[in-house]
């Protein structure tokens, strides 16, 4: 890598063009490799011989969506019961070593060459994040692609599939001179990206960031770094949890086929009729393979688990994620970061207090300058030391101007502490009657917030729909003269683990757990408040808001399990009603500082109205209290030996 000592901000106009990259797949089965539209904004200087690196966004939402096609599945239904299955691991493993083969495809013949493919500026996709204008001004080309099955492109959109990833990868191959692109879809006039240095970054949020992870997992040459915000590394963990059909808060009933239909904007093109029947058949196949009935991990989901290819990663990764993101949850960023760490890949993780949102202009975070230095280093070879800075930044939930730093996550000093749970007697049994009708929840009103308040705050300790345990780490136990901790804050950083024995009177059950910060406080919210007294940067500058009135609690983490998947994600085990079995699961990773004066609540329950299906079946769950164990990852040292 050529090393220089500095880079200058460049202010110049950009040249806007559109090309059609030839992918290595034929998903619409027309005997030709699918072409995908790519929109390019590059410095005008590239028209006169300058070569520049590229910041690339793969965006299936780019060119319109089928809002009328977005119809969530019903979730007010029972979890299906299965006999014991004998599914082997070999049956559910996808072979990533095999590239798709299309023997019937007739390659296009190049009929000439063009130097440029200018596009009317009025055809520029709407709602592009203004951060890309910032990159243009710093001497980068920015390119945008909707991918297979989006408006103006060919093929079929099959969310998360190997074909989708290979199509987006083809854009990098074209930028590096390894495949072709054309000025339009009919004339076969080829165009080359001889203005590109062959150094590319992929950056974007959510589905878009997910595509960056998926493409990087192929090990494609030329992709030097990715910057995924709230990206998905394993689609199963987004739409399923331990054998249960789940989804993020506000997205219940969505599934991966719903997203595919929503983004299939080719349906708005004049050639849609040519692929309409084929697409309908592919969607039927997708619905069958995603298997909402069982919720099992299977071959379909293994194809969409990009962690399977972590050994192929060559690109560095700057991962950005909201600790309070209950859409794409933090298990996605943590699993990716830790997998990259195990494989020695350059990485950085920034955990902020927001949810599913951009934080480029977050006050006291300097995210945009960090992005600039990261891109300058990996795409331009600038020796700015960014790779030597702390690999982890975590925004405090008690002081948003303060950031914890470390080189790993959770930080090296963490350790598990058992949540103290004491039975009234050795044979004490905790009973949960999982009956949604016995709670304040109303299916018609869908009053999820009222349900959550009641679940956490209801003082009736005889309420059978949940069991609840409290721990005040600063208060001495009755059997000890010294409290567990003596610090102004207790930092919980990592993955909470829960396990217990249980006898269930049904042949399946939803088993859930929740860790809650209990205490009156005006907590930070995820609302972005503009900071008017600070000079406006790209997209403005903001801080997260603070509650005007104190709230009584904050949910720190949750976890869920289908009781029939107690030992395996891909194969059900029969439950014999009344027979005691052992259950264990991880909760969603978190990083949360508990203030002195607050306490922790561990809640065990069944149906979660915000995440799981909502069955009518009433289920009795009997748990020997002494069997309950919750391991809390802490970064404070106890005064007493624990």
XYZ file of C-alpha atoms in Angstrom:
642
model
C 0.000 0.000 0.000
C 1.389 3.398 -0.987
C 1.693 5.577 2.081
C 1.150 9.322 2.123
C 0.951 11.671 5.038
C -2.188 13.639 4.367
C -5.209 14.108 2.149
C -6.865 17.309 1.030
C -10.547 18.074 0.775
C -11.468 18.433 -2.901
C -14.292 20.700 -4.025
C -15.436 20.044 -7.567
C -18.503 19.117 -9.565
C -19.468 15.527 -10.236
C -20.302 13.702 -13.434
C -23.489 11.599 -13.292
C -23.900 8.469 -15.389
C -25.674 5.120 -15.468
C -24.349 1.779 -16.664
C -25.711 -1.765 -16.682
C -23.397 -4.310 -15.097
C -23.523 -7.902 -16.327
C -23.984 -10.273 -13.410
C -22.994 -13.975 -13.342
C -26.600 -15.095 -12.759
C -29.749 -15.559 -14.831
C -32.501 -15.490 -12.235
C -35.277 -14.601 -14.692
C -34.291 -17.572 -16.897
C -34.336 -15.709 -20.204
C -31.074 -17.220 -21.447
C -29.047 -14.044 -20.740
C -27.063 -12.979 -17.721
C -29.039 -10.428 -15.726
C -28.064 -6.768 -16.115
C -28.391 -4.426 -13.133
C -28.522 -0.644 -13.287
C -25.689 1.210 -11.563
C -25.804 4.974 -10.947
C -22.453 6.744 -10.686
C -21.449 10.159 -9.347
C -17.746 10.762 -9.901
C -15.525 13.808 -9.860
C -15.366 15.600 -13.211
C -11.587 15.253 -13.029
C -12.026 11.547 -13.807
C -13.100 12.551 -17.317
C -9.552 13.804 -17.845
C -7.590 10.832 -16.621
C -7.694 11.003 -12.827
C -8.424 7.717 -11.076
C -10.413 7.690 -7.835
C -11.579 5.117 -5.293
C -15.273 4.280 -4.898
C -17.819 4.322 -2.100
C -20.550 1.857 -3.125
C -24.097 1.466 -1.789
C -26.119 -1.652 -2.657
C -29.723 -0.590 -2.059
C -32.722 -2.778 -2.991
C -35.027 0.075 -1.846
C -33.353 2.519 -4.233
C -35.849 2.925 -7.060
C -39.274 2.591 -5.455
C -41.031 -0.163 -3.525
C -44.300 -2.105 -3.690
C -45.991 -0.660 -0.642
C -49.280 -2.389 -1.508
C -47.517 -5.757 -1.586
C -46.364 -5.496 2.013
C -48.869 -7.680 3.865
C -47.605 -9.057 7.212
C -48.461 -12.587 8.283
C -50.895 -13.101 11.172
C -49.136 -13.634 14.509
C -52.159 -14.299 16.731
C -51.792 -18.042 16.354
C -50.441 -21.092 18.147
C -46.892 -22.350 17.819
C -47.058 -25.570 15.822
C -46.229 -28.866 17.553
C -43.900 -31.405 15.884
C -42.920 -35.003 16.637
C -39.232 -35.583 17.239
C -37.306 -34.852 14.050
C -34.056 -36.475 12.986
C -32.651 -33.761 10.746
C -28.875 -34.031 10.360
C -26.478 -31.106 10.160
C -25.389 -32.222 6.687
C -28.944 -31.667 5.422
C -28.948 -27.996 6.341
C -25.461 -26.927 5.197
C -25.251 -24.772 2.054
C -22.241 -25.342 -0.224
C -20.735 -21.922 -0.881
C -17.899 -23.385 -2.930
C -20.195 -23.994 -5.901
C -21.001 -21.038 -8.148
C -24.347 -21.124 -10.013
C -24.058 -22.673 -13.479
C -26.285 -21.537 -16.358
C -25.572 -23.833 -19.292
C -28.382 -22.356 -21.428
C -27.103 -18.767 -21.206
C -25.867 -17.190 -24.442
C -23.354 -14.440 -23.548
C -23.959 -11.038 -25.093
C -21.638 -9.982 -27.892
C -19.993 -6.609 -27.446
C -21.015 -4.340 -30.335
C -18.800 -1.368 -29.564
C -17.318 0.710 -26.752
C -18.187 4.000 -25.092
C -16.110 6.225 -22.820
C -19.061 7.553 -20.804
C -22.750 6.858 -20.281
C -24.210 10.175 -19.093
C -27.577 10.158 -17.354
C -30.122 12.931 -16.935
C -29.655 14.383 -13.414
C -33.433 14.228 -13.008
C -33.103 10.432 -13.030
C -30.903 10.470 -9.948
C -32.494 8.225 -7.312
C -34.327 10.146 -4.619
C -33.503 10.239 -0.915
C -29.821 9.430 -1.228
C -28.155 10.130 2.096
C -26.268 13.406 1.838
C -23.179 11.783 3.297
C -22.396 10.669 -0.255
C -22.134 14.273 -1.434
C -19.594 14.665 1.341
C -17.600 11.737 -0.046
C -17.745 13.178 -3.560
C -16.273 16.415 -2.253
C -13.438 14.432 -0.697
C -12.455 12.936 -4.026
C -14.397 9.667 -4.059
C -16.782 8.377 -6.671
C -20.079 7.199 -5.216
C -22.168 4.513 -6.882
C -25.636 3.160 -6.157
C -27.268 -0.055 -7.288
C -30.715 -1.513 -6.601
C -29.691 -4.990 -7.692
C -31.634 -7.875 -9.190
C -35.342 -7.369 -9.763
C -35.372 -3.657 -9.029
C -36.732 -0.957 -11.308
C -34.703 -0.666 -14.502
C -32.770 -3.878 -13.849
C -33.245 -7.488 -14.881
C -33.611 -10.619 -12.790
C -35.637 -11.523 -9.735
C -35.160 -10.198 -6.227
C -34.722 -13.085 -3.771
C -33.687 -11.365 -0.574
C -30.393 -12.457 0.923
C -29.835 -15.219 -1.643
C -26.513 -16.291 -3.096
C -27.649 -14.862 -6.443
C -28.381 -11.450 -4.932
C -24.937 -11.323 -3.341
C -23.153 -12.417 -6.530
C -24.998 -9.758 -8.519
C -23.925 -6.990 -6.154
C -20.398 -8.433 -6.192
C -20.357 -8.075 -9.973
C -20.342 -4.288 -9.594
C -16.979 -4.548 -7.812
C -15.744 -6.960 -10.466
C -16.641 -4.377 -13.126
C -14.921 -1.577 -11.227
C -11.803 -3.766 -11.123
C -12.001 -4.763 -14.806
C -13.119 -8.364 -14.302
C -16.563 -8.232 -15.910
C -18.543 -6.153 -18.353
C -21.017 -3.304 -18.221
C -23.056 -1.681 -20.999
C -24.491 1.750 -21.655
C -28.019 0.307 -21.877
C -29.815 -3.029 -21.864
C -30.197 -3.465 -25.643
C -27.301 -2.077 -27.699
C -24.453 -4.086 -26.161
C -22.192 -1.049 -26.144
C -19.585 -1.874 -23.517
C -18.141 0.628 -21.072
C -15.205 0.247 -18.732
C -14.489 1.774 -15.330
C -10.968 2.853 -16.222
C -11.391 5.848 -13.906
C -11.481 3.614 -10.791
C -8.348 2.843 -8.783
C -9.684 -0.617 -7.959
C -10.166 0.346 -4.303
C -13.794 0.106 -3.163
C -15.726 0.497 0.083
C -19.312 -0.570 0.700
C -21.273 1.512 3.182
C -24.932 1.798 4.226
C -27.569 0.875 6.813
C -29.891 -2.089 7.434
C -30.659 -4.223 4.324
C -28.075 -2.117 2.495
C -25.408 -2.736 5.118
C -26.369 -6.395 5.051
C -25.454 -6.560 1.385
C -22.045 -5.088 2.210
C -21.473 -7.914 4.698
C -22.680 -10.533 2.214
C -20.456 -9.265 -0.598
C -17.420 -9.029 1.708
C -18.053 -12.628 2.748
C -17.307 -13.726 -0.834
C -13.744 -12.453 -0.451
C -13.974 -10.361 -3.620
C -10.744 -8.600 -4.584
C -10.925 -4.801 -4.596
C -13.397 -4.481 -1.740
C -11.018 -2.972 0.789
C -13.455 -2.135 3.570
C -17.116 -2.164 4.548
C -19.008 0.165 6.889
C -22.313 -1.555 7.730
C -24.742 0.291 9.998
C -27.290 -1.984 11.662
C -26.450 -4.696 9.142
C -27.508 -8.347 9.248
C -24.870 -11.070 9.155
C -27.344 -13.930 9.654
C -30.868 -13.544 8.286
C -32.184 -16.398 10.446
C -31.445 -14.439 13.605
C -33.412 -11.506 12.200
C -36.620 -13.390 11.387
C -36.293 -16.302 13.829
C -35.063 -16.892 17.380
C -34.170 -20.353 18.637
C -36.914 -22.104 16.670
C -39.503 -19.342 17.106
C -40.885 -17.075 14.389
C -39.976 -13.601 15.641
C -39.233 -10.173 14.257
C -38.204 -6.744 15.463
C -40.469 -4.423 17.405
C -42.864 -2.773 14.980
C -42.271 -5.413 12.291
C -44.198 -8.383 13.653
C -45.617 -10.546 10.889
C -42.945 -9.554 8.402
C -40.891 -12.352 6.886
C -38.116 -12.483 4.358
C -40.526 -13.083 1.455
C -42.456 -9.968 2.551
C -39.268 -7.940 2.208
C -38.494 -9.485 -1.176
C -41.944 -8.582 -2.509
C -41.726 -5.080 -1.067
C -38.417 -4.420 -2.854
C -39.266 -6.097 -6.190
C -39.708 -2.766 -7.958
C -39.260 -4.386 -11.368
C -42.998 -4.961 -10.995
C -43.344 -1.286 -11.980
C -41.463 -1.806 -15.278
C -43.110 -2.507 -18.614
C -41.409 -5.918 -18.879
C -42.918 -7.203 -15.626
C -45.499 -9.302 -17.479
C -42.661 -11.351 -18.968
C -41.530 -12.524 -15.529
C -44.766 -12.282 -13.543
C -45.547 -16.011 -13.467
C -41.933 -17.001 -12.822
C -41.681 -14.524 -9.971
C -44.913 -15.815 -8.408
C -43.515 -19.352 -8.538
C -40.242 -18.216 -6.965
C -42.147 -16.495 -4.168
C -44.142 -19.666 -3.491
C -40.867 -21.559 -3.274
C -39.415 -18.911 -0.969
C -42.406 -19.142 1.367
C -42.033 -22.914 1.490
C -38.302 -22.737 2.210
C -38.443 -20.033 4.881
C -40.751 -22.407 6.794
C -42.768 -20.237 9.160
C -44.481 -23.375 10.417
C -41.489 -24.835 12.237
C -39.177 -21.855 12.683
C -36.233 -24.215 12.266
C -32.847 -23.271 10.880
C -32.467 -24.984 7.497
C -30.640 -24.957 4.153
C -32.499 -21.805 3.062
C -31.324 -19.880 6.141
C -27.821 -21.343 5.994
C -27.461 -19.815 2.514
C -28.288 -16.459 4.118
C -25.836 -16.818 6.996
C -22.789 -14.850 5.862
C -20.820 -15.880 8.945
C -20.404 -19.247 7.200
C -17.894 -17.547 4.891
C -16.012 -15.550 7.506
C -12.720 -17.214 6.528
C -13.092 -15.645 3.063
C -13.272 -12.082 4.410
C -10.494 -9.802 3.172
C -12.112 -6.411 3.704
C -11.720 -4.517 6.954
C -14.971 -3.602 8.696
C -16.129 -0.533 10.608
C -19.361 -1.747 12.202
C -21.896 0.784 13.551
C -24.930 -0.292 15.567
C -27.483 1.071 18.013
C -27.600 -0.579 21.426
C -31.323 0.233 21.453
C -32.007 -1.141 17.980
C -34.827 -3.660 18.401
C -35.265 -3.972 14.644
C -31.839 -5.320 13.689
C -30.700 -6.398 17.129
C -27.170 -6.237 18.503
C -26.559 -9.969 18.152
C -25.903 -9.220 14.469
C -23.057 -6.736 14.980
C -21.545 -8.601 17.921
C -21.409 -11.942 16.120
C -19.793 -10.301 13.089
C -17.242 -8.360 15.142
C -16.253 -11.396 17.188
C -15.985 -13.603 14.094
C -13.709 -11.049 12.409
C -11.649 -10.862 15.591
C -11.182 -14.633 15.644
C -10.000 -14.489 12.040
C -7.619 -11.569 12.508
C -9.484 -9.167 10.199
C -9.083 -5.416 10.786
C -12.252 -4.188 12.480
C -13.877 -1.439 14.492
C -17.177 -1.447 16.401
C -19.137 1.652 17.384
C -22.149 1.074 19.640
C -24.318 4.158 20.124
C -27.445 4.810 22.190
C -29.736 5.184 19.181
C -31.915 2.647 17.483
C -32.249 1.910 13.761
C -30.884 5.245 12.549
C -27.898 7.040 11.023
C -25.478 8.657 13.477
C -23.065 10.405 11.119
C -23.787 13.754 12.806
C -24.087 12.612 16.410
C -22.641 15.268 18.723
C -19.513 14.234 20.652
C -19.117 11.159 18.482
C -17.305 12.614 15.437
C -18.583 9.715 13.352
C -18.143 11.462 9.999
C -14.493 12.383 10.683
C -13.919 8.780 11.749
C -15.445 7.568 8.480
C -13.247 9.991 6.555
C -10.059 8.763 8.211
C -11.133 5.128 7.838
C -11.842 5.513 4.110
C -8.740 7.618 3.494
C -6.608 4.925 5.093
C -8.107 1.887 3.384
C -8.917 3.414 -0.018
C -6.229 6.084 -0.444
C -3.409 4.646 1.634
C -3.234 7.605 4.006
C -1.019 6.870 6.998
C -3.317 8.416 9.608
C -3.089 5.753 12.316
C -6.792 4.899 12.233
C -6.021 1.191 12.433
C -4.153 1.768 15.708
C -7.034 3.511 17.477
C -9.312 1.643 19.939
C -11.267 -1.010 18.096
C -14.408 -0.525 20.185
C -16.326 2.633 21.109
C -19.432 2.362 23.308
C -21.584 5.372 24.103
C -22.610 5.568 27.768
C -26.341 5.479 28.502
C -25.856 7.831 31.481
C -23.604 10.451 29.824
C -23.857 10.530 26.049
C -20.720 12.665 25.740
C -18.692 9.810 27.230
C -17.492 6.837 25.215
C -16.008 3.647 26.650
C -13.039 2.387 24.642
C -11.473 -1.054 24.368
C -9.923 -3.349 21.796
C -12.419 -6.154 22.165
C -16.073 -6.535 23.144
C -17.015 -7.216 25.764
C -13.898 -5.581 27.275
C -11.214 -7.891 28.554
C -12.012 -7.230 32.235
C -15.559 -8.599 32.110
C -16.727 -11.674 34.004
C -20.002 -13.452 34.656
C -21.835 -12.887 37.926
C -24.793 -15.045 38.859
C -28.031 -13.164 39.423
C -28.900 -14.083 43.033
C -32.040 -16.206 43.052
C -33.033 -17.934 46.270
C -35.815 -20.422 46.686
C -38.071 -20.233 49.751
C -37.386 -23.941 50.286
C -35.230 -26.551 48.527
C -38.249 -28.000 46.731
C -39.782 -24.607 45.874
C -41.492 -24.513 42.468
C -42.001 -21.348 40.437
C -45.147 -21.605 38.317
C -45.863 -19.592 35.170
C -49.325 -19.745 33.616
C -48.727 -18.446 30.105
C -52.186 -17.085 29.352
C -52.320 -13.897 27.310
C -55.980 -13.392 28.193
C -54.965 -13.117 31.860
C -52.807 -10.087 31.112
C -53.868 -6.544 30.193
C -53.108 -7.231 26.530
C -55.980 -6.740 24.083
C -55.464 -8.219 20.620
C -57.821 -5.753 19.021
C -56.173 -2.718 20.594
C -52.679 -4.265 20.311
C -51.714 -2.322 23.446
C -48.150 -3.548 23.612
C -46.798 -0.724 25.799
C -49.509 -1.302 28.419
C -48.705 -5.019 28.360
C -44.994 -4.310 28.843
C -45.617 -1.879 31.714
C -47.813 -4.426 33.448
C -45.383 -7.287 32.893
C -42.549 -5.348 34.509
C -44.251 -3.171 37.128
C -47.297 -5.130 38.326
C -46.781 -5.426 42.096
C -48.930 -8.526 42.411
C -46.326 -11.177 43.124
C -49.025 -13.822 42.712
C -49.509 -12.833 39.071
C -48.967 -16.201 37.442
C -48.259 -14.975 33.909
C -44.652 -14.273 34.858
C -42.126 -14.759 37.629
C -39.895 -11.916 38.681
C -36.675 -11.666 40.685
C -34.881 -8.535 41.898
C -31.238 -7.796 42.650
C -29.859 -4.612 44.178
C -26.085 -4.992 43.767
C -25.419 -2.153 46.213
C -27.493 -3.598 49.039
C -25.932 -6.145 51.366
C -27.483 -9.570 51.328
C -29.084 -10.732 54.558
C -26.325 -13.328 54.915
C -23.498 -10.871 54.240
C -22.299 -7.637 55.836
C -20.872 -6.323 52.559
C -22.809 -5.383 49.439
C -21.881 -6.995 46.138
C -20.585 -3.779 44.598
C -19.485 -0.325 45.688
C -19.325 1.862 42.586
C -21.492 4.703 41.230
C -22.387 2.591 38.200
C -22.342 -1.078 37.323
C -21.580 -1.762 33.655
C -23.307 -4.760 32.112
C -21.435 -5.596 28.923
C -21.924 -8.794 26.965
C -24.478 -11.566 26.562
C -26.794 -12.581 29.409
C -27.252 -16.349 29.654
C -30.371 -17.944 31.143
C -31.041 -21.576 32.043
C -33.571 -23.534 34.102
C -35.372 -26.855 34.400
C -39.079 -26.915 33.577
C -42.042 -29.236 33.313
C -44.539 -28.039 30.679
C -48.098 -29.305 30.429
C -48.268 -28.803 26.656
C -46.267 -30.308 23.781
C -44.567 -26.979 23.076
C -44.162 -23.584 24.681
C -42.698 -20.130 24.181
C -40.049 -19.506 26.834
C -38.918 -15.900 27.295
C -36.659 -13.927 29.598
C -36.116 -10.231 30.155
C -33.495 -8.210 32.045
C -34.709 -4.792 33.212
C -33.156 -1.702 34.816
C -35.621 -0.703 37.576
C -35.463 2.812 38.997
C -36.993 6.246 38.508
C -34.875 8.268 36.084
C -35.093 10.705 33.179
C -33.381 8.394 30.728
C -32.028 9.148 27.291
C -34.414 8.412 24.444
C -33.641 7.445 20.872
C -35.218 10.670 19.588
C -32.712 12.742 17.621
C -32.749 16.360 18.830
C -31.125 18.958 16.519
C -28.394 21.024 18.147
C -29.030 24.520 16.800
C -26.087 26.205 18.479
C -23.626 23.907 16.718
C -22.722 24.616 13.080
C -24.783 22.300 10.920
C -22.811 19.438 9.413
C -24.004 16.841 6.919
C -27.626 16.029 7.804
C -27.480 18.446 10.741
C -26.013 17.782 14.167
C -28.014 16.121 16.929
C -28.005 14.618 20.382
C -30.354 11.989 21.728
C -33.255 13.379 23.728
C -33.965 12.879 27.395
C -37.309 12.003 28.953
C -39.125 15.037 30.341
C -40.671 12.925 33.104
C -38.926 10.093 34.951
C -39.618 6.575 33.738
C -39.720 3.582 36.048
C -37.715 1.124 33.968
C -35.722 0.334 30.865
C -35.573 -3.062 29.195
C -31.919 -4.018 28.859
C -32.219 -7.334 27.057
C -34.598 -10.137 26.050
C -34.322 -13.713 24.883
C -36.687 -16.366 23.484
C -36.785 -20.119 22.888
C -39.134 -22.622 21.283
C -39.209 -25.358 23.922
C -38.986 -27.988 21.153
C -35.623 -26.529 20.067
C -34.014 -26.816 23.471
C -30.834 -28.468 22.132
C -30.893 -27.856 18.377
C -31.884 -25.028 16.031
C -32.611 -27.264 13.048
C -34.424 -30.242 14.577
C -37.387 -30.433 16.957
C -37.511 -32.668 20.021
C -40.770 -34.004 21.386
C -41.849 -32.678 24.766
C -43.567 -35.088 27.105
C -46.095 -33.013 29.076
C -45.243 -32.953 32.762
C -41.705 -34.250 32.303
C -38.933 -31.991 33.584
C -36.362 -30.976 30.970
C -33.485 -28.501 30.890
C -33.693 -25.283 28.866
C -31.063 -22.640 28.173
C -30.650 -19.711 25.801
C -28.695 -16.507 25.278
C -30.322 -13.116 25.453
C -29.568 -10.216 23.081
C -26.098 -8.726 23.761
C -26.140 -5.378 25.540
C -23.951 -2.677 27.044
C -25.722 -0.821 29.844
C -24.605 1.089 32.933
C -26.839 0.565 35.959
C -26.866 3.598 38.261
C -26.435 3.218 41.984
C -29.901 3.269 43.520
C -31.368 1.248 40.666
C -31.820 -2.502 40.700
C -32.067 -5.306 38.187
C -35.153 -7.374 37.506
C -35.033 -10.781 35.855
C -38.401 -11.779 34.428
C -39.273 -15.228 33.092
C -42.456 -15.468 31.030
C -43.939 -16.975 27.885
C -45.594 -15.007 25.076
C -43.938 -11.708 24.199
C -46.535 -9.513 22.481
C -43.834 -7.414 20.783
C -41.692 -10.209 19.358
C -43.264 -13.681 19.296
C -46.441 -15.293 18.049
C -49.450 -14.727 20.322
C -51.214 -18.067 20.837
C -54.502 -18.588 22.671
C -53.326 -21.850 24.225
C -52.859 -21.646 27.991
C -49.602 -23.283 29.075
C -48.501 -24.185 32.589
C -44.733 -24.078 33.146
C -43.366 -25.418 36.441
C -39.765 -24.432 37.221
C -37.793 -25.662 40.248
C -36.651 -22.294 41.583
C -33.192 -23.577 42.528
C -32.609 -24.556 38.888
C -32.880 -20.976 37.593
C -29.539 -19.449 36.667
C -28.980 -16.097 34.993
C -25.380 -15.127 34.243
C -24.839 -11.364 33.990
C -21.669 -10.088 32.231
C -20.219 -7.350 34.456
C -17.253 -4.998 34.395
C -17.179 -3.941 38.027
C -15.215 -5.676 40.715
C -17.191 -7.055 43.654
C -16.261 -6.122 47.194
C -17.060 -9.629 48.312
C -15.727 -12.844 46.903
C -18.289 -14.177 44.442
